[in-house]
Amino acid sequence: MSGKKLSVMMTKSKNGRLKSHQQCLKGLGLSRIRQVVEVIDTPENRGMINKIAYMLKVEEV
């Protein structure tokens, strides 16, 4: 499972969001709308993705 990667794209603005949701974006390495990053599929990253799923688009790589 640790070998898998996820492609994560930010689809909505972080302005006006809860501080903890903004920190999840920062933890995933996202700062701009339509920015795409690849993260390793770990329980920690999955937790952050699940918390802010409403503002992300996620695909397996």
GROMACS .gro file of C-alpha atoms in nm:
model
   61
    1MET     CA    1   0.000   0.000   0.000
    2SER     CA    2   0.287   0.239   0.070
    3GLY     CA    3   0.402   0.213  -0.293
    4LYS     CA    4   0.078   0.359  -0.428
    5LYS     CA    5   0.053   0.727  -0.510
    6LEU     CA    6  -0.246   0.958  -0.531
    7SER     CA    7  -0.284   1.257  -0.760
    8VAL     CA    8  -0.463   1.531  -0.565
    9MET     CA    9  -0.601   1.849  -0.723
   10MET     CA   10  -0.739   2.145  -0.529
   11THR     CA   11  -1.071   2.250  -0.686
   12LYS     CA   12  -1.203   2.513  -0.443
   13SER     CA   13  -1.055   2.813  -0.264
   14LYS     CA   14  -0.918   2.786   0.089
   15ASN     CA   15  -1.046   3.135   0.178
   16GLY     CA   16  -1.308   3.132   0.452
   17ARG     CA   17  -1.247   2.765   0.539
   18LEU     CA   18  -1.181   2.628   0.885
   19LYS     CA   19  -0.822   2.668   1.002
   20SER     CA   20  -0.783   2.291   1.034
   21HIS     CA   21  -0.897   2.246   0.672
   22GLN     CA   22  -0.646   2.507   0.554
   23GLN     CA   23  -0.374   2.322   0.744
   24CYS     CA   24  -0.472   1.996   0.571
   25LEU     CA   25  -0.423   2.167   0.233
   26LYS     CA   26  -0.082   2.291   0.346
   27GLY     CA   27   0.008   1.944   0.474
   28LEU     CA   28  -0.075   1.795   0.135
   29GLY     CA   29   0.137   2.062  -0.038
   30LEU     CA   30  -0.152   2.249  -0.201
   31SER     CA   31  -0.166   2.628  -0.218
   32ARG     CA   32  -0.343   2.723  -0.544
   33ILE     CA   33  -0.669   2.626  -0.715
   34ARG     CA   34  -0.616   2.362  -0.989
   35GLN     CA   35  -0.270   2.280  -0.849
   36VAL     CA   36  -0.192   1.907  -0.869
   37VAL     CA   37   0.041   1.719  -0.635
   38GLU     CA   38   0.128   1.351  -0.599
   39VAL     CA   39   0.126   1.212  -0.245
   40ILE     CA   40   0.200   0.865  -0.111
   41ASP     CA   41  -0.111   0.669  -0.014
   42THR     CA   42  -0.070   0.652   0.365
   43PRO     CA   43  -0.336   0.655   0.639
   44GLU     CA   44  -0.220   1.005   0.740
   45ASN     CA   45  -0.261   1.147   0.390
   46ARG     CA   46  -0.592   0.961   0.346
   47GLY     CA   47  -0.720   1.122   0.666
   48MET     CA   48  -0.636   1.471   0.543
   49ILE     CA   49  -0.791   1.397   0.204
   50ASN     CA   50  -1.110   1.261   0.362
   51LYS     CA   51  -1.140   1.567   0.588
   52ILE     CA   52  -1.133   1.811   0.295
   53ALA     CA   53  -1.273   1.586   0.021
   54TYR     CA   54  -1.530   1.851  -0.074
   55MET     CA   55  -1.253   2.074  -0.212
   56LEU     CA   56  -1.034   1.810  -0.379
   57LYS     CA   57  -1.030   1.582  -0.680
   58VAL     CA   58  -0.836   1.260  -0.616
   59GLU     CA   59  -0.712   0.993  -0.861
   60GLU     CA   60  -0.489   0.690  -0.815
   61VAL     CA   61  -0.164   0.701  -1.012
   0.00000   0.00000   0.00000
